[in-house]
Coordinates of C-alpha atoms and ligand atoms in Angstrom, one line a residue:
M5 CA -0.1 -0.2 -0.1
N6 CA 1.2 3.4 -0.9
R7 CA 2.0 5.2 2.5
N8 CA 1.8 8.8 1.2
I9 CA -1.7 8.6 1.2
P10 CA -3.8 8.0 4.3
T11 CA -5.3 4.0 4.6
I12 CA -9.2 4.2 5.7
G13 CA -10.5 1.0 7.4
V14 CA -14.0 0.7 6.7
F15 CA -16.2 -2.3 8.1
D16 CA -19.9 -3.2 8.5
S17 CA -21.3 -6.6 9.6
G18 CA -21.3 -7.5 5.7
F19 CA -22.0 -6.0 2.5
G20 CA -24.2 -3.1 3.2
G21 CA -20.9 -0.9 4.3
L22 CA -19.9 -1.1 0.6
T23 CA -22.5 1.5 0.0
V24 CA -20.5 3.7 2.1
L25 CA -17.2 2.7 0.5
R26 CA -19.1 3.8 -3.0
S27 CA -19.5 7.2 -1.8
L28 CA -16.0 7.4 -0.5
L29 CA -14.1 6.2 -3.2
S30 CA -15.9 9.0 -5.1
L31 CA -15.6 11.8 -2.7
V32 CA -12.4 10.8 -0.9
P33 CA -10.3 9.0 -3.9
S34 CA -6.6 9.7 -2.7
A35 CA -6.7 7.1 -0.1
N36 CA -6.0 3.4 0.4
Y37 CA -9.2 1.1 1.8
V38 CA -9.2 -2.0 3.5
Y39 CA -12.6 -3.2 3.9
V40 CA -14.0 -5.6 6.7
G41 CA -17.3 -7.6 5.7
D42 CA -18.1 -9.8 9.0
T43 CA -20.2 -12.0 6.7
A44 CA -19.8 -15.2 9.0
R45 CA -21.7 -13.2 11.9
L46 CA -24.1 -11.1 10.4
P47 CA -26.6 -10.1 11.1
Y48 CA -25.9 -7.8 14.0
G49 CA -29.1 -6.0 14.0
S50 CA -30.7 -8.6 15.8
K51 CA -28.3 -9.2 18.2
S52 CA -27.2 -7.9 22.0
R53 CA -25.3 -4.5 22.4
E54 CA -22.5 -6.8 24.4
T55 CA -22.3 -9.1 21.1
I56 CA -22.4 -6.2 18.7
A57 CA -19.8 -4.2 20.6
R58 CA -17.3 -7.4 20.8
Y59 CA -17.8 -7.7 17.1
A60 CA -17.2 -4.5 15.8
L61 CA -14.1 -4.1 18.2
S62 CA -12.7 -7.0 16.7
S63 CA -13.0 -5.4 13.3
A64 CA -11.7 -2.5 14.5
H65 CA -8.7 -3.8 15.9
F66 CA -7.8 -5.7 12.7
L67 CA -8.4 -2.8 10.6
A68 CA -6.1 -0.6 13.1
E69 CA -3.2 -3.6 12.8
K70 CA -3.5 -3.1 9.1
G71 CA -2.3 0.2 9.3
A72 CA -5.7 2.5 9.3
D73 CA -5.4 6.3 9.9
L74 CA -8.9 6.3 10.3
L75 CA -11.9 4.0 10.8
V76 CA -15.5 4.2 9.4
I77 CA -17.8 2.2 10.8
A78 CA -20.1 1.9 7.8
C79 CA -23.1 -0.3 9.7
N80 CA -25.8 1.8 11.5
T81 CA -26.2 -1.1 13.9
A82 CA -22.5 -1.1 15.1
S83 CA -22.7 3.0 14.9
A84 CA -25.6 2.8 17.1
L85 CA -24.2 0.3 19.7
A86 CA -20.8 0.5 19.6
L87 CA -19.2 3.9 18.6
D88 CA -18.2 4.9 22.1
D89 CA -16.8 1.7 22.9
I90 CA -14.6 1.9 19.6
K91 CA -13.8 5.4 20.1
A92 CA -12.9 4.9 23.5
D93 CA -10.4 1.9 22.4
M94 CA -8.8 3.0 19.2
P95 CA -6.2 5.8 19.2
I96 CA -7.3 7.0 15.6
P97 CA -10.4 8.7 14.7
V98 CA -13.6 7.0 14.2
V99 CA -16.5 8.3 12.3
G100 CA -19.9 6.2 12.8
V101 CA -22.9 6.8 10.2
I102 CA -25.5 8.2 12.7
E103 CA -24.4 11.6 13.2
P104 CA -23.9 12.5 9.5
G105 CA -27.1 10.9 8.8
A106 CA -29.1 13.0 11.1
E107 CA -26.8 16.2 10.0
A108 CA -28.2 15.3 6.4
A109 CA -31.6 15.1 7.8
L110 CA -31.2 18.6 9.0
H111 CA -29.5 20.1 5.8
T112 CA -32.7 18.7 3.5
S113 CA -35.2 20.2 5.9
Q114 CA -33.9 23.9 4.8
G115 CA -35.1 25.4 7.9
S116 CA -38.5 23.9 8.9
K117 CA -38.5 21.5 11.5
P118 CA -39.9 18.2 9.8
H119 CA -40.5 14.8 11.1
V120 CA -38.2 12.4 10.2
L121 CA -39.2 8.6 9.8
V122 CA -35.9 6.4 10.4
L123 CA -35.9 2.5 9.1
A124 CA -33.6 0.2 10.6
T125 CA -32.6 -3.0 11.8
A126 CA -34.2 -4.0 15.4
A127 CA -31.0 -3.2 17.3
T128 CA -30.6 0.4 15.9
T129 CA -34.2 1.2 16.7
Q130 CA -33.8 0.0 20.2
S131 CA -30.9 2.1 21.0
G132 CA -32.7 5.0 20.1
A133 CA -29.3 6.4 18.6
Y134 CA -31.1 8.3 15.8
T135 CA -33.7 9.7 18.1
R136 CA -30.9 11.2 19.9
A137 CA -29.2 12.6 17.2
L138 CA -32.2 14.0 15.5
H139 CA -33.4 15.4 18.8
A140 CA -30.5 17.1 19.3
L141 CA -30.8 18.8 16.0
G142 CA -34.2 20.2 16.6
L143 CA -35.7 17.5 14.6
R144 CA -38.6 15.4 15.4
A145 CA -38.1 11.6 14.8
T146 CA -40.2 8.1 14.9
E147 CA -37.9 4.8 14.1
K148 CA -39.4 2.0 12.6
A149 CA -37.6 -1.7 13.1
C150 CA -37.7 -3.5 9.4
P151 CA -35.9 -6.9 10.5
L152 CA -37.2 -8.7 7.2
L153 CA -35.4 -6.4 4.9
V154 CA -31.6 -7.4 5.3
P155 CA -32.5 -10.9 4.4
L156 CA -34.5 -9.7 1.5
V157 CA -31.6 -7.4 0.0
E158 CA -28.9 -10.3 0.8
E159 CA -30.8 -12.7 -1.0
G160 CA -30.9 -10.2 -3.9
W161 CA -34.9 -10.1 -4.1
L162 CA -34.7 -6.5 -5.9
A163 CA -35.3 -6.9 -9.5
E164 CA -36.7 -10.2 -10.4
P165 CA -40.6 -9.7 -10.8
A166 CA -41.5 -12.3 -8.6
Q167 CA -39.4 -11.8 -6.3
A168 CA -39.4 -8.0 -5.9
A169 CA -43.1 -8.3 -5.7
V170 CA -42.4 -10.0 -2.3
T171 CA -40.2 -7.0 -1.0
L172 CA -42.7 -4.8 -2.0
E173 CA -45.3 -6.3 -0.1
V174 CA -43.1 -6.4 3.1
L175 CA -42.4 -2.8 2.3
H176 CA -45.8 -1.5 2.1
I177 CA -46.5 -3.4 5.3
Y178 CA -43.7 -1.6 7.1
L179 CA -44.7 1.7 5.5
L180 CA -47.9 1.2 6.3
E181 CA -47.3 0.6 10.2
A182 CA -44.5 3.6 10.3
L183 CA -46.7 6.2 8.8
A184 CA -49.7 5.2 11.0
Q185 CA -47.4 6.5 13.7
A186 CA -46.1 9.4 11.9
P187 CA -48.4 10.6 9.6
D188 CA -46.8 14.0 9.3
A189 CA -43.3 12.5 8.2
S190 CA -41.7 14.0 5.5
I191 CA -38.2 12.9 5.0
L192 CA -37.3 9.0 5.2
L193 CA -33.8 8.6 6.5
L194 CA -32.5 4.9 5.7
G195 CA -30.9 3.8 8.7
C196 CA -29.0 0.8 7.7
T197 CA -26.7 0.4 4.8
H198 CA -28.4 -2.0 3.3
Y199 CA -31.2 -0.1 2.7
P200 CA -30.0 2.3 -0.3
L201 CA -30.2 -0.8 -2.5
L202 CA -34.2 -0.8 -1.9
K203 CA -34.7 2.9 -2.9
P204 CA -36.4 2.3 -6.0
L205 CA -38.7 -0.2 -4.4
I206 CA -39.3 2.1 -1.4
E207 CA -40.1 5.2 -3.6
A208 CA -42.5 2.9 -5.7
T209 CA -44.1 2.1 -2.5
L210 CA -44.5 5.7 -1.0
R211 CA -45.7 6.3 -4.7
N212 CA -48.5 3.8 -4.0
L213 CA -49.6 4.9 -0.4
H214 CA -49.7 8.3 -2.0
H215 CA -47.0 9.6 0.6
P216 CA -44.2 11.6 -1.1
M217 CA -41.0 11.7 1.1
R218 CA -37.6 12.8 0.9
I219 CA -35.1 10.0 1.2
I220 CA -32.1 10.3 2.8
D221 CA -29.2 7.7 2.9
S222 CA -26.3 8.5 5.3
A223 CA -23.7 7.1 3.0
E224 CA -22.8 10.1 1.1
A225 CA -23.2 12.1 4.3
T226 CA -20.6 10.1 6.2
A227 CA -18.3 9.8 3.4
G228 CA -18.3 14.0 3.6
A229 CA -17.6 14.0 7.2
V230 CA -14.8 12.0 6.3
A231 CA -14.0 14.3 3.4
A232 CA -13.8 17.2 6.3
L233 CA -11.4 15.3 8.3
L234 CA -8.9 14.4 5.1
P235 CA -9.2 17.4 2.8
R236 CA -6.0 16.4 1.1
A237 CA -7.5 12.7 0.0
T238 CA -10.4 14.7 -1.8
A239 CA -7.9 15.5 -4.5
A240 CA -7.5 13.1 -7.8
P241 CA -4.9 10.7 -6.7
D242 CA -1.6 11.0 -8.2
V243 CA -0.7 7.6 -6.9
S244 CA -2.8 4.4 -7.6
P245 CA -4.8 3.7 -4.2
E246 CA -5.4 0.3 -3.1
C247 CA -8.4 -1.2 -2.1
Q248 CA -8.5 -4.5 -0.2
F249 CA -11.3 -6.3 1.1
Y250 CA -11.7 -9.3 3.9
A251 CA -14.8 -11.4 4.4
T252 CA -15.1 -13.9 7.4
D253 CA -17.2 -15.9 5.2
S254 CA -17.5 -17.2 1.6
V255 CA -15.4 -15.2 -0.5
D256 CA -17.0 -16.0 -3.4
K257 CA -20.2 -14.9 -2.4
F258 CA -18.5 -11.5 -1.1
Q259 CA -17.3 -11.1 -4.5
R260 CA -20.4 -11.8 -6.0
L261 CA -22.9 -9.8 -4.0
G262 CA -20.4 -7.6 -2.9
S263 CA -20.0 -6.0 -6.7
V264 CA -24.0 -5.4 -6.4
F265 CA -23.5 -3.1 -3.5
L266 CA -20.2 -1.5 -4.8
G267 CA -21.1 -1.1 -8.0
R268 CA -18.2 -2.3 -9.3
P269 CA -16.3 -5.4 -9.4
L270 CA -14.3 -6.9 -6.2
H271 CA -10.9 -7.8 -6.6
Q272 CA -8.6 -8.8 -3.6
V273 CA -11.0 -10.5 -1.4
H274 CA -9.5 -12.6 1.6
L275 CA -10.6 -14.8 4.1
L276 CA -10.6 -13.5 7.6
D277 CA -10.8 -15.3 10.7
L278 CA -12.0 -13.0 13.4
G279 CA -12.9 -15.7 15.9
G280 CA -16.4 -16.4 17.4
Ligands
LIG329 N1 -25.4 -3.2 7.7 C1 -26.4 -3.2 8.8 C2 -26.8 -1.7 9.6 O1 -26.3 -0.9 8.8 C3 -27.6 -3.9 8.8 C4 -27.1 -5.5 8.8 C5 -27.2 -6.4 10.0 O2 -28.2 -6.4 10.7 O3 -26.0 -6.7 10.3 O4 -27.5 -1.6 10.7

């Protein structure tokens, strides 16, 4: 790896963080990237705080050992439940996705104080992290747990008509329930890094429900927060940055599904054992 440019460590429970890496590669191109997808222990979203913090810390330590100068927790669940533990344990800057996402909602709101509906995993919603971050910015918030969405995205039930119909039905139920709790919500925050892949289906569902909303995903906002910390890395690279990937389960699956999330082929995928 070229040590004249910073190395950014990025991790997620699996593939979703690749949507954050995608934004990082375009906004912060003069950096090397090491990405960990903890696919063997996914999903994090249904696990306890202690387990999520333990898993997230093991990825953070691995990335620090690989020479990361900065860490991005590209997972809402790990950001919601383990950001403080990781910050306390790491001698390098750590960026999570929750605060950048909340700030993006504030910028979208153009001075008004709208009601933000956050779709996320059960662990993220139970933590209340988004509600706290949005309230701190003077916004109203309702969080809705959508535990079936991550498996549907992982299975790639997004495009093939019969499969997409199932995903649309699930989205319809979740959004109907959520909007019954927050009928005046005008901003929809995608509080899980898997959900950007569902954006076209979410838009279709909102059209069906006659409830237009502005949709925010925190990937770009998070990349913006990293760009602010590493301004020199936002220039076009004059050396070749490197991207390495580590998956804790099948390298083949990571390469295949990961390319859908990243929007480009994945090379240099290695198998990683982070323990139990
Ligand atoms: N990537 C995780 C998130 O953003 C969702 C996947 C999981 O539950 O592990 O919350």
